[in-house]
């Protein structure tokens, strides 16, 4: 039996997709880059592939697209991260749809019969053309897109929307138009055809007042490998950042920063056991974290939760001064994935 498990709750993922589809009235481009945000590509995609209102999967690189094809995925695959010269062949052979966001990308594919999307930089300062980009013919132009840099800032986002509207309309009729990410859906754009969603599918809310009731679809749990009592005034873990005041029952959980925690969560997170919060004590180590068992009857071999309905990746990320995306992408390959 594995010592640490990430449970992926199928029904919740479906529920979240349906909610997003209904709220926006648009079909979905499901963003599954980086092993589906670290969750597990196969587990996530095997669920999403059954939903007919998901028209595309989006990945970061052609290599990630090839993995999807090897898993037998027949849906359209959008490659968000540009095109390098040595990747053109792979794109073509695997019927991957590149996003052209640099003159060089366009040169590489302009003489091939390959559909593509054009990306505009309307205020992200990352990928995309700042202005109208002249293409030879628009036969293969399947889509146009842009990306919000600060969806919680409505003044700046409205400026981005205005810029995108102005540029894309110069291309005449384009089949697919997309700009909204999980947080971006609050703008409910009347000219886009699709929404490009990652985080919300997995049940994490990108904004405090999120208008869609997505439900946490992930649970992360690990087993206790030792239970013991420490006397008062006794240090815990490397660097002795925690010292007991009085005698204390502690547990050692087989989950550390090599499994996906980050050291800045040391002394700043709880584990959950039957609804009770058990604080982490001292520095998180590579493979283990020590927790306060309080009066709970925790035994060696018991499971404790790091993430569940009561403590999401978003909650944890706030304590660590980071974002849920980063914590999710950190979940190690030795953590077993279970689709339930
Ligand atoms: C990752 C990504 C998304 C998805 O963002 P979420 O906040 O996870 O919904 C959308 N568009 C682009 C260009 C991305 O890189």
CSV table of N, CA, C and O in Angstrom, one decimal, residues 35 49 57 74 97 143 152 171 190 244 262 273 277 293 300 329 333:
chain,number,residue,atom,x,y,z
A,35,UNK,N,1.3,17.9,-16.6
A,35,UNK,CA,0.7,16.8,-16.0
A,35,UNK,C,-0.6,17.1,-15.3
A,35,UNK,O,-0.9,16.7,-14.2
A,49,UNK,N,-12.3,13.7,-21.0
A,49,UNK,CA,-12.4,13.3,-22.4
A,49,UNK,C,-13.9,12.9,-22.7
A,49,UNK,O,-14.3,12.9,-23.9
A,57,UNK,N,-8.1,20.2,-25.5
A,57,UNK,CA,-7.2,20.1,-24.3
A,57,UNK,C,-6.0,21.1,-24.7
A,57,UNK,O,-5.6,21.2,-25.8
A,74,UNK,N,-8.4,11.8,-28.7
A,74,UNK,CA,-8.7,12.2,-30.1
A,74,UNK,C,-9.2,13.6,-30.2
A,74,UNK,O,-9.3,14.2,-31.3
A,97,UNK,N,-2.4,21.6,-32.6
A,97,UNK,CA,-2.7,22.9,-33.1
A,97,UNK,C,-1.8,23.9,-32.3
A,97,UNK,O,-2.0,24.1,-31.1
A,143,UNK,N,-8.3,30.1,-34.8
A,143,UNK,CA,-8.7,30.8,-33.5
A,143,UNK,C,-7.8,32.0,-33.2
A,143,UNK,O,-6.7,32.1,-33.8
A,152,UNK,N,-8.2,39.9,-11.3
A,152,UNK,CA,-8.9,40.6,-10.2
A,152,UNK,C,-8.9,42.1,-10.2
A,152,UNK,O,-9.6,42.7,-9.5
A,171,UNK,N,-9.4,40.5,-38.3
A,171,UNK,CA,-9.2,39.2,-39.1
A,171,UNK,C,-10.4,38.7,-39.7
A,171,UNK,O,-10.4,37.6,-40.3
A,190,UNK,N,-18.8,38.9,-24.4
A,190,UNK,CA,-19.9,38.5,-25.3
A,190,UNK,C,-19.3,38.1,-26.7
A,190,UNK,O,-20.0,37.6,-27.6
A,244,UNK,N,8.7,21.9,22.7
A,244,UNK,CA,7.5,21.7,23.5
A,244,UNK,C,7.5,22.5,24.8
A,244,UNK,O,8.6,22.7,25.4
A,262,UNK,N,6.1,22.5,1.1
A,262,UNK,CA,7.3,23.4,0.9
A,262,UNK,C,7.7,23.8,2.3
A,262,UNK,O,6.9,23.9,3.2
A,273,UNK,N,-7.4,15.1,10.8
A,273,UNK,CA,-7.7,13.7,11.2
A,273,UNK,C,-9.1,13.7,11.8
A,273,UNK,O,-9.4,14.4,12.8
A,277,UNK,N,-8.0,19.5,13.6
A,277,UNK,CA,-6.8,20.0,13.1
A,277,UNK,C,-5.6,19.7,13.9
A,277,UNK,O,-5.6,20.0,15.1
A,293,UNK,N,-0.5,15.6,18.0
A,293,UNK,CA,-1.6,14.7,18.0
A,293,UNK,C,-2.7,15.1,19.0
A,293,UNK,O,-3.8,14.5,19.0
A,300,UNK,N,-0.2,4.3,14.6
A,300,UNK,CA,0.8,4.1,13.5
A,300,UNK,C,0.0,3.4,12.4
A,300,UNK,O,-0.7,2.4,12.6
A,329,UNK,N,1.6,21.7,-8.5
A,329,UNK,CA,2.6,21.2,-9.4
A,329,UNK,C,3.8,20.6,-8.6
A,329,UNK,O,4.6,19.9,-9.3
A,333,UNK,N,6.0,12.5,-7.9
A,333,UNK,CA,5.5,11.3,-8.6
A,333,UNK,C,5.4,10.1,-7.7
A,333,UNK,O,4.7,9.2,-8.0
